[in-house]
XYZ file of C-alpha atoms in Angstrom:
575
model
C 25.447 113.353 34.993
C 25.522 114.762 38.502
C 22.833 112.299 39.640
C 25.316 109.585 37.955
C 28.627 110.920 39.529
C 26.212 110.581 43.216
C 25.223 107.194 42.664
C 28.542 105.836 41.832
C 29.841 108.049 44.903
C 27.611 106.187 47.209
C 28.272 102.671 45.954
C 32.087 103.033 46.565
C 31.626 104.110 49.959
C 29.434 101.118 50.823
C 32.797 99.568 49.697
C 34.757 101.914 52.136
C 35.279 101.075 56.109
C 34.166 104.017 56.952
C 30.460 104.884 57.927
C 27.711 105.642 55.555
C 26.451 109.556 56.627
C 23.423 109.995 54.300
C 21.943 113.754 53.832
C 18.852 114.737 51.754
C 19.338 116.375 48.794
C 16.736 119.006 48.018
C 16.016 119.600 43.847
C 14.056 122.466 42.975
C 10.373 121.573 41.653
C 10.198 121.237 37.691
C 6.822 122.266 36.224
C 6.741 121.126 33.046
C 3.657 122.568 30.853
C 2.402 122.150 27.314
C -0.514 122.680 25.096
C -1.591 119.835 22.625
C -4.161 121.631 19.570
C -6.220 118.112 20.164
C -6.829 116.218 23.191
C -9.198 112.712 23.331
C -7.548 112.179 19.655
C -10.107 114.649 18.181
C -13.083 114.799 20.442
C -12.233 117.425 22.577
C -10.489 120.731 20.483
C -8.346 123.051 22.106
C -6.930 126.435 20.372
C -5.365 129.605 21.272
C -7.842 132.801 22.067
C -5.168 135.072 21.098
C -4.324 133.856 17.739
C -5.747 136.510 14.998
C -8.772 134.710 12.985
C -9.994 135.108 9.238
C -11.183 137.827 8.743
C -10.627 139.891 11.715
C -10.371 139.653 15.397
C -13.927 138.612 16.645
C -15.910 140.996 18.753
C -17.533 138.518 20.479
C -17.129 135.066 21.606
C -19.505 133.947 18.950
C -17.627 135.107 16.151
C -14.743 133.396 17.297
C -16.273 130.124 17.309
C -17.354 130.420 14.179
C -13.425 129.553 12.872
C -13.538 126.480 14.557
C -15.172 123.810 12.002
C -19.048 122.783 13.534
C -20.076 125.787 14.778
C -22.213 128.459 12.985
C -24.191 131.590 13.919
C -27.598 133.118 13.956
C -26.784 136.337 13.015
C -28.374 139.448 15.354
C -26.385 142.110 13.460
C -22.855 143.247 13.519
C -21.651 141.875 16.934
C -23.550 139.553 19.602
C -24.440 136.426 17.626
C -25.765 133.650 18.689
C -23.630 129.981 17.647
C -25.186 126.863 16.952
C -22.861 123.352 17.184
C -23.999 120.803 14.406
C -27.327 122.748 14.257
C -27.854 122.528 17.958
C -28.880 125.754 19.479
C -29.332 127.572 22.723
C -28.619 125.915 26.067
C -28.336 122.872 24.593
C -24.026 124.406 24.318
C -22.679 124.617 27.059
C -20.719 127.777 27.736
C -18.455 128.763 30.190
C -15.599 131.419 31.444
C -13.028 130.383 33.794
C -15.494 127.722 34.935
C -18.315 130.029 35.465
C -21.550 130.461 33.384
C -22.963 133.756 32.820
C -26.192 133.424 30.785
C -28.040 136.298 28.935
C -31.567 137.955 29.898
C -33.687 139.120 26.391
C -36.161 136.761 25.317
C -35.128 137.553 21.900
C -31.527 136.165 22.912
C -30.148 139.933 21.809
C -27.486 139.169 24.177
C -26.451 135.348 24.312
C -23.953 134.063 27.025
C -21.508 134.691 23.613
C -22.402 138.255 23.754
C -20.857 138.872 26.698
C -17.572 136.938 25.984
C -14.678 139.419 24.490
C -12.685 136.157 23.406
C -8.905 137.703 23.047
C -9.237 138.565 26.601
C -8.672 134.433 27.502
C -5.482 132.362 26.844
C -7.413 129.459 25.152
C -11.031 127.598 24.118
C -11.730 124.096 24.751
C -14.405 122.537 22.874
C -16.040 118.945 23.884
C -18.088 117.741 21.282
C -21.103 116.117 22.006
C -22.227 114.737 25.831
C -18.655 113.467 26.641
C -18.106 115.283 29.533
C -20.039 115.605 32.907
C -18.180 117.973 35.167
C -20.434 120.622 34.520
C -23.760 121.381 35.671
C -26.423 120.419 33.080
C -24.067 118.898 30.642
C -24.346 120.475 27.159
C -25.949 118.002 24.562
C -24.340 119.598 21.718
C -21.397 121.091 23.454
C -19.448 122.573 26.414
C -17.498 125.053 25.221
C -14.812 126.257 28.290
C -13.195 129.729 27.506
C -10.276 130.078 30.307
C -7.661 132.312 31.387
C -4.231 130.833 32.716
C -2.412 132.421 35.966
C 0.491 134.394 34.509
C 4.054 133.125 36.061
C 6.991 135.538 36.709
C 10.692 134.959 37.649
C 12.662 137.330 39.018
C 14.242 138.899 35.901
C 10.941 139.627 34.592
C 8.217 140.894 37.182
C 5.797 141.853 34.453
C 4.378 140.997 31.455
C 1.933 142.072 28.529
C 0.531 142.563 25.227
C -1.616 145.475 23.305
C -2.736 145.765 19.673
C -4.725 147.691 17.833
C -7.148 146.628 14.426
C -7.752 149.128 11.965
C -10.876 148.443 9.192
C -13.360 149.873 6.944
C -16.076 151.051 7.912
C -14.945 152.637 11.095
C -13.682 148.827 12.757
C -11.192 149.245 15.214
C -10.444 147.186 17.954
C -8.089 148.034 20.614
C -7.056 145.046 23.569
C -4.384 145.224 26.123
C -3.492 142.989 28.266
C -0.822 143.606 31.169
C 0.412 141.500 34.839
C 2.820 142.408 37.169
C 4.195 139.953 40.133
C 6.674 137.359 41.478
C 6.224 133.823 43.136
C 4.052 134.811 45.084
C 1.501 137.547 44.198
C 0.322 138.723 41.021
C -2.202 141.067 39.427
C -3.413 140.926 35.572
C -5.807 143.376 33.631
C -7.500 141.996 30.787
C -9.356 145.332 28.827
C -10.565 145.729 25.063
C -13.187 148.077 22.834
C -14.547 147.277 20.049
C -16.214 149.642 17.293
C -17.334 149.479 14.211
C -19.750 152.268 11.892
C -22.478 151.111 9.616
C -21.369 149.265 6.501
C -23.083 149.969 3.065
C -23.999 146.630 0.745
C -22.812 146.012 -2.204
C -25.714 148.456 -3.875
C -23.857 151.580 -1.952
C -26.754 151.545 0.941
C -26.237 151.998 4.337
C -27.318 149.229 6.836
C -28.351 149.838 10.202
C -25.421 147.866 11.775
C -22.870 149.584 14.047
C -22.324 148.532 17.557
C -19.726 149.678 20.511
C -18.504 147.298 23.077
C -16.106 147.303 25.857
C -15.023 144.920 28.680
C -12.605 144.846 31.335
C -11.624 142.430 34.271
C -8.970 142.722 37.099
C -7.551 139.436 38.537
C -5.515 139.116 42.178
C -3.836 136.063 42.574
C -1.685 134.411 45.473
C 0.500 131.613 45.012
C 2.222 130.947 48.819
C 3.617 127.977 47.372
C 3.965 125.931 44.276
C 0.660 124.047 45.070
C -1.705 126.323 46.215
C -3.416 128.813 44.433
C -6.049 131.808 45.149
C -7.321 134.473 42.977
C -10.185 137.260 42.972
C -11.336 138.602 39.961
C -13.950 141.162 39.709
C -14.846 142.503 35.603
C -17.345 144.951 34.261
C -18.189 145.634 30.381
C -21.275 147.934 28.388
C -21.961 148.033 24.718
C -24.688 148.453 22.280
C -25.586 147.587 19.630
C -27.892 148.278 16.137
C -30.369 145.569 14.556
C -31.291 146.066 10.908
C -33.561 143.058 10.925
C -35.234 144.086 14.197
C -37.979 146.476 15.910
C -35.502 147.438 18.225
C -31.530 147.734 19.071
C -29.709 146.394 22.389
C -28.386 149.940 23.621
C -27.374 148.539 27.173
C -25.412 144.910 27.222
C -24.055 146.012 31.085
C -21.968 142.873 32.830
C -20.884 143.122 36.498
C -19.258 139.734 37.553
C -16.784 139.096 40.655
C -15.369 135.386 41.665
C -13.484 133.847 44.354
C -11.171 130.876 42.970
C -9.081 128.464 45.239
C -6.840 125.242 43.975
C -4.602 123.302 46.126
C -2.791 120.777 44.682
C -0.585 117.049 45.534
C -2.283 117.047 49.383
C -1.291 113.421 49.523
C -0.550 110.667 47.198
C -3.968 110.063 46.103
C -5.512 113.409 46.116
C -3.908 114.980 43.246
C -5.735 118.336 43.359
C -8.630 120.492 45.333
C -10.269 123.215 43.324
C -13.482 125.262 44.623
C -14.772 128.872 43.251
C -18.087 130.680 43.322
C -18.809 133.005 40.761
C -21.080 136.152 40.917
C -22.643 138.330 37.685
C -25.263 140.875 36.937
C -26.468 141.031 33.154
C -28.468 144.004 32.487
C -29.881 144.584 28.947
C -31.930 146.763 27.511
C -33.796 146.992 24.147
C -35.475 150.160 22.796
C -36.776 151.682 19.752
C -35.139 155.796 19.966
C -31.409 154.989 21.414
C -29.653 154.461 18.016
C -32.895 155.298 15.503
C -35.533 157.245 15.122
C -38.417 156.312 17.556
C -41.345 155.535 15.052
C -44.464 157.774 15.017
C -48.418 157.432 16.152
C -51.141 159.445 16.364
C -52.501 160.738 19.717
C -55.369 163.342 19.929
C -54.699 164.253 16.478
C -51.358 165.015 16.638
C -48.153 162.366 15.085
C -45.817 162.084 18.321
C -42.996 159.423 18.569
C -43.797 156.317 20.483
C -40.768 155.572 22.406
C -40.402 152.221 23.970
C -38.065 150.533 26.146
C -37.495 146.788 27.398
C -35.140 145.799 29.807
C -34.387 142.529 30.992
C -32.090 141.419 34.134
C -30.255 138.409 34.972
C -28.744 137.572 38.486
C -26.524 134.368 38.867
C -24.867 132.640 41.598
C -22.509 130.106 40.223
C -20.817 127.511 42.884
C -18.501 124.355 42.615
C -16.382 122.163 44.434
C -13.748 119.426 42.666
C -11.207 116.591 43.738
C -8.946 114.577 41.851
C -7.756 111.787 43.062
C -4.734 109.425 41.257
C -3.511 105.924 42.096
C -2.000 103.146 40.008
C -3.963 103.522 36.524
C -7.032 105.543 37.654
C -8.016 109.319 38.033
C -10.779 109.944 39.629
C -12.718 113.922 39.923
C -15.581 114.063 41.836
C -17.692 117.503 42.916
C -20.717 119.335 43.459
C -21.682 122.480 42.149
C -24.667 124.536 42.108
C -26.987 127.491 40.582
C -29.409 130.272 41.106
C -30.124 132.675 39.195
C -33.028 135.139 38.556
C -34.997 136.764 35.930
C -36.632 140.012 35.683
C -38.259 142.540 33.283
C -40.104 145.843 32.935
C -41.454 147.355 29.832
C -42.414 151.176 28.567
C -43.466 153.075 26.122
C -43.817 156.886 25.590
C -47.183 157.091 23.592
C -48.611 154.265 25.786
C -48.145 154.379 29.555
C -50.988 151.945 29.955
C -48.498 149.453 28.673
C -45.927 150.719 31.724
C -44.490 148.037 33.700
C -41.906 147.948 36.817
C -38.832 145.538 36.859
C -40.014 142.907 38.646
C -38.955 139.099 38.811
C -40.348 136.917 36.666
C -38.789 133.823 37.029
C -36.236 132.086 39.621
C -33.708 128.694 38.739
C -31.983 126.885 41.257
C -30.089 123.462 40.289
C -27.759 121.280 42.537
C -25.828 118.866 40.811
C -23.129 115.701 41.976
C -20.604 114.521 39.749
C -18.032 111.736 39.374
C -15.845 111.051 35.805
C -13.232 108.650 35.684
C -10.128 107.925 33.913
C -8.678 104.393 33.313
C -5.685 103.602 31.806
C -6.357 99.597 30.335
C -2.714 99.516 28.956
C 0.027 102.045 26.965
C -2.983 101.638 23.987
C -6.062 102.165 25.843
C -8.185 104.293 27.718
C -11.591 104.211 29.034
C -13.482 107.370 29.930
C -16.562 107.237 31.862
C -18.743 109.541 33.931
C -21.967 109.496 35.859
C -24.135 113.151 36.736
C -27.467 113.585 38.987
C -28.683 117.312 38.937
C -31.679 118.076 40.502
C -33.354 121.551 38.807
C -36.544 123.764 40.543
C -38.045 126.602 38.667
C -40.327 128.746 40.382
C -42.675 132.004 39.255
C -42.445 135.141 41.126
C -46.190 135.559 38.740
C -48.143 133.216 40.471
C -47.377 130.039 42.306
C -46.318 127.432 39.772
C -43.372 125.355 40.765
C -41.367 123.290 38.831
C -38.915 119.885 39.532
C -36.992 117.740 37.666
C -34.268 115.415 38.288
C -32.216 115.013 35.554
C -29.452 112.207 35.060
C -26.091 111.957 32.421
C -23.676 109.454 31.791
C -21.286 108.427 29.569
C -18.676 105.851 28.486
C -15.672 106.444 25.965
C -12.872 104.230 24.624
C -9.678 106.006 23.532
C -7.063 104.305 21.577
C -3.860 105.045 20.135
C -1.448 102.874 18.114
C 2.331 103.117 17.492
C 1.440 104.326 13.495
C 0.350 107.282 14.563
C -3.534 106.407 14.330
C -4.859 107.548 17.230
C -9.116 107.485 17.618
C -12.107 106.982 20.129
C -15.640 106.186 20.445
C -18.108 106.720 23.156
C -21.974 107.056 23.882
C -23.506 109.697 25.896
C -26.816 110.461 27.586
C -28.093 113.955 29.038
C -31.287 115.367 30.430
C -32.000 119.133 30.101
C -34.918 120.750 31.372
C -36.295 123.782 29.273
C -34.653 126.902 29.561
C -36.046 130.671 30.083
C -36.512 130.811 26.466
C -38.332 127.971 25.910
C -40.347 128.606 28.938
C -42.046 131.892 28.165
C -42.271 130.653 24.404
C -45.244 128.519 25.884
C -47.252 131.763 26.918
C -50.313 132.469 25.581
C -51.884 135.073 27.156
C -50.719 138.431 29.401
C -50.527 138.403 32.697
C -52.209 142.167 32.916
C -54.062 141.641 29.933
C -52.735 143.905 27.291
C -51.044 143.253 23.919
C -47.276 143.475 23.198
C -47.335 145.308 20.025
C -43.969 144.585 19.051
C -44.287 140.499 19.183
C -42.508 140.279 22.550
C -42.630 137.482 24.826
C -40.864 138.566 27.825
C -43.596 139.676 29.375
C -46.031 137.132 29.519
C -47.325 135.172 32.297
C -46.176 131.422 31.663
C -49.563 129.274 31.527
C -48.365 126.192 32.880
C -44.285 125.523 33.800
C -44.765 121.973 33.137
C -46.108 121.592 30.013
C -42.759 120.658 28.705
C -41.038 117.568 29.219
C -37.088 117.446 29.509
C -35.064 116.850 26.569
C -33.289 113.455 26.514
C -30.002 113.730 24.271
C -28.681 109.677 23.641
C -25.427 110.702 21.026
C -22.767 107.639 19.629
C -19.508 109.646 18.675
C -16.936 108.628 17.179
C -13.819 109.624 14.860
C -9.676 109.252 14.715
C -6.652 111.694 13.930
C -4.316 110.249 11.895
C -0.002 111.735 11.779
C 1.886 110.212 9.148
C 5.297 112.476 7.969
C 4.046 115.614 6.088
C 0.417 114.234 6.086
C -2.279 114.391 8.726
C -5.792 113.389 8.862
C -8.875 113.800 11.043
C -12.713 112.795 11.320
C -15.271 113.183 13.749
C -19.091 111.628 13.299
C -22.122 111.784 15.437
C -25.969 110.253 15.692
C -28.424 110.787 17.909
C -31.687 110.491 18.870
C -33.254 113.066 20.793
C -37.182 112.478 22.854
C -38.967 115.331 23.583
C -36.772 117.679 21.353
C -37.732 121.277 22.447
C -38.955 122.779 19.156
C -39.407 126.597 19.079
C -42.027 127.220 16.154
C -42.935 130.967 15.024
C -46.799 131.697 14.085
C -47.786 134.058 11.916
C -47.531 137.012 15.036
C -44.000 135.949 14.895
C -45.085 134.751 18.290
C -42.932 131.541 19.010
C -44.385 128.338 20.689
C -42.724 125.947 22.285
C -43.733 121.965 22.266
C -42.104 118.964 22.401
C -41.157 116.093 19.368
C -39.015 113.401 18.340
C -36.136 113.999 16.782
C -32.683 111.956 14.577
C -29.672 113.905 14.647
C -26.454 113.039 12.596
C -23.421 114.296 10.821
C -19.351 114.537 11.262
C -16.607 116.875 10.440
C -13.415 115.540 8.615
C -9.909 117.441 7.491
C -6.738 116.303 5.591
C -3.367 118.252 5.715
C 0.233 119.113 4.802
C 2.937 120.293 6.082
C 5.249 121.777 3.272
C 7.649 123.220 5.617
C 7.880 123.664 9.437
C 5.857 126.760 9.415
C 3.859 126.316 5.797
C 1.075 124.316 6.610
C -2.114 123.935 4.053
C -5.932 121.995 5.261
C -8.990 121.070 3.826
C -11.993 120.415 6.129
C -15.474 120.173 5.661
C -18.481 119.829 8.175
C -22.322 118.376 7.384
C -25.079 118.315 10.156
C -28.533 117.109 9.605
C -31.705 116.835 11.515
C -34.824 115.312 11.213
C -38.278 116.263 13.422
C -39.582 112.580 13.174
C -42.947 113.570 14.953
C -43.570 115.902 12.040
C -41.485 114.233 9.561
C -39.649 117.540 8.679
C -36.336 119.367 8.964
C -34.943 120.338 12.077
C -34.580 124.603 12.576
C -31.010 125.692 12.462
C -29.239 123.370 10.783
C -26.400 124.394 8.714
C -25.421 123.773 5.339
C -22.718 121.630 4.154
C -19.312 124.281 4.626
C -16.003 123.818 3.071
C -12.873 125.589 4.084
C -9.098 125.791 2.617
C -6.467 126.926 4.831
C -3.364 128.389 3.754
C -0.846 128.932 7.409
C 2.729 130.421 7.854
């Protein structure tokens, strides 16, 4: 109405005899924010970290996943799973935290990236299915998965905020989380800090499992906001746990994180570049598996007398995570374009009480380093349609600090989506992606055959093995249709997702009868979807039905792919 009143002010005085004095008018800036469960009408899932799941908080980010329909776990005990994504596994999801990734060190993947993720610390997951996205470094096949925290905003009634709970179970659970900021316009500093505990649990014949674990984690972020479009903050976080293994030789007693980052945005710098974002990202994983910290050390016979044989693994990962981003806006495109890069080391020692033959130092076994160049772009055909396509060169070197192998691979991704939404409410997409991924530190040492000092690993453990040959994998090559729709109608909703793919040199992990694993490469047919129908019987009664079905095929072998889970159901009762 005031804007009205000023118009129909100034055309009467173009009317008047009098001079015209014109003076600018300064409005305050709106920001207008809001957070959609769905984006990409389905593909890409957003939900809040700090909504309670079924049947508890999670411990860990993997546990968290696991509510959101596609994703399962392999179970390591307690705490510190490890997900899978439509039976995909390992670093073919990609997983990161406030842009960053932070990837484990045992060869046993005790502690997965997940492990090290305490999810109700974060203000929300994303989830892009499938290789639909590449702003990130080595797209994830399967999945990237983006865990992120949101600057807290203050206004001058209010200079802090905050939230603490506590979770009370059987068994010993309890969970305690906090999370408090203080600031104004222009400064502001947050503390994200939790603990998580939980006893052994007895099954259902009244006997104790070997199962409890203890974790903690907290972060401090400093932030500085100068004005409304630029944007700095330094975070630093530490966390510890540990953590017992029924169905293993050993339990992880150390899961130690050290991480620190430096993150910069500056935003509307002139009418086509929308926004400038750079951070690099620093963290120390060190793990450590033994056989005496939470059990009884088994015992062996030396010079005639029984003695426990103590031993010890621990495993270190250093990684230096960088990136740089524009986005750029004009008419009916949006352009973001970047680099970003990676290094990050491995290293191991090994002991053992009964055997200090078997003694080894920490020393570095292996050493990544990956540089990657990025462009995705947005076009807007008309009010129905979209197109979505992006193009990604990453070029990866792996070297051994064992001997002098070297390994190089460029690896290219690309893909092409088409997103359209109609007036009924049906809204749905389709798009085919490609992605290259060289073999991880997993799959590497799961090629070793022999010791590099010559002695035998009585517990089965590969982490210690010279790597024969770095190249006697090929890269992975993902090619993945998806497709699927979301559908609003009243009371009634609808959604569907589907997937195939063909995979070439799938990295299969096999297990021998040492329970050594071997790594090789076959052909492989991927497929499956995820659908839902709901109802809304009031504004805050909401019932769903969803179910999920993955399968995969080793067509080299002409049998079953590892990992893949069964068909799951779920009903969902909300208020």
């Amino acid at each position: 109405e005031a804007l009205d009143t000023a118009i129909d002010q100034a055309h009467d005085h173009t009317h008047a005899d009098a001079p015209i004095q014109h003076s600018p008018v300064m409005l305050s800036p709106i920001v207008v924010t809001a957070q959609q469960g769905n984006e990409a009408n389905g593909l890409i899932i957003e939900t809040d970290a700090k909504q309670t799941i079924q049947p508890m908080p999670a411990s860990d980010g993997a546990a968290y996943l696991n509510s959101i329909m596609g994703f399962n776990s392999v179970k390591n005990g307690g705490t510190n799973g490890d997900v899978t994504f439509r039976g995909m596994y390992g670093s073919r999801i990609k997983m990161l935290t406030d842009g960053t990734e932070n990837l484990g060190a045992c060869p046993n993947r005790m502690d997965a990236p997940t492990a090290y993720i305490s999810p109700e610390s974060f203000d929300k997951i994303t989830v892009i299915k499938g290789p639909q996205t590449v702003q990130y470094a080595t797209p994830g096949s399967a999945a990237t998965v983006l865990f992120e925290r949101v600057a807290p905003t203050f206004d001058q009634d209010n200079p802090y905020q905050g939230e603490a709970s506590v979770m009370l179970g059987s068994f010993g659970r309890i969970d305690h989380n906090v999370e408090a900021a203080v600031g104004n316009d222009k400064v502001y500093a947050r503390l994200n800090a939790n603990r998580s505990k939980s006893d052994d649990y007895q099954d259902g014949d009244g006997t104790t499992i070997h199962s409890n674990w203890e974790r903690w984690s907290s972060d401090l972020a400093l932030g500085w906001t100068p004005d409304a479009n630029t944007w700095l903050e330094l975070k630093a976080g530490v966390g510890d746990g540990e953590s017992a293994y029924a169905g293993r030789s050993m339990d992880g007693s150390q899961f130690q994180r050290e991480s620190l980052g430096l993150h910069a945005e500056k935003r509307n710098i002139s009418d086509v570049i929308s926004k400038l974002e750079a951070q690099v990202d620093y963290s120390f994983n060190d793990h450590v598996m033994d056989n005496y910290s939470l059990r009884n050390a088994p015992m062996t016979t030396m010079m005639g007398m029984s003695v426990p044989n103590e031993m010890s693994m621990r495993v270190t990962r250093r990684t230096l995570n960088s990136r740089i981003a524009m986005t750029s806006d004009w008419d009916q495109f949006s352009l973001i374009t970047g680099l970003d890069a990676q290094r990050n080391t491995h290293a191991g020692d090994m002991k053992s009480s009964a055997m200090p033959s078997m003694n080894m130092p920490l020393e570095e076994d292996l050493r990544f380093q990956s540089y990657g160049a990025f462009g995705e772009l947005n076009y807007q055909v008309n009010p129905q349609n979209k197109v979505v396509t992006g193009l990604r060169f990453d070029q990866v070197k792996v070297d051994s600090a064992e001997n002098d192998q070297v390994r190089k691979d460029t690896l290219p991704s690309a893909f092409i989506r088409l997103e359209n939404n109609q007036d009924n409410g049906l809204n749905s997409y389709i798009g085919v992606g490609h992605v290259e991924r060289s073999p991880d530190y997993w799959e590497l040492y799961s090629t070793s055959t022999s010791y590099g000092n010559g002695t035998t690993d009585m517990m089965g453990n590969s982490s210690y093995l010279m790597v024969d040959n770095l190249n006697n994998l090929e890269t992975e090559k993902t090619t993945q249709l998806d497709l699927g729709f979301e559908h609003q109608s009243g009371k009634y909703k609808s959604w569907a997702s589907a997937y195939a793919g063909v995979i070439n040199d799938f990295i299969l992990v096999r297990y021998n009868g040492n329970t050594r694993p071997l790594a090789e490469n076959v052909d492989a047919t991927i497929a499956g979807g995820e659908l839902g129908v709901g109802y809304n019987f009031t504004d805050r009664l909401q019932t769903d039905l969803s179910a999920m079905y993955a399968w995969g095929e080793n067509t080299t072998d002409n049998t079953p792919l590892p990992q893949i889970a069964p068909l799951e159901g779920r009903l969902n009762v909300r208020y």
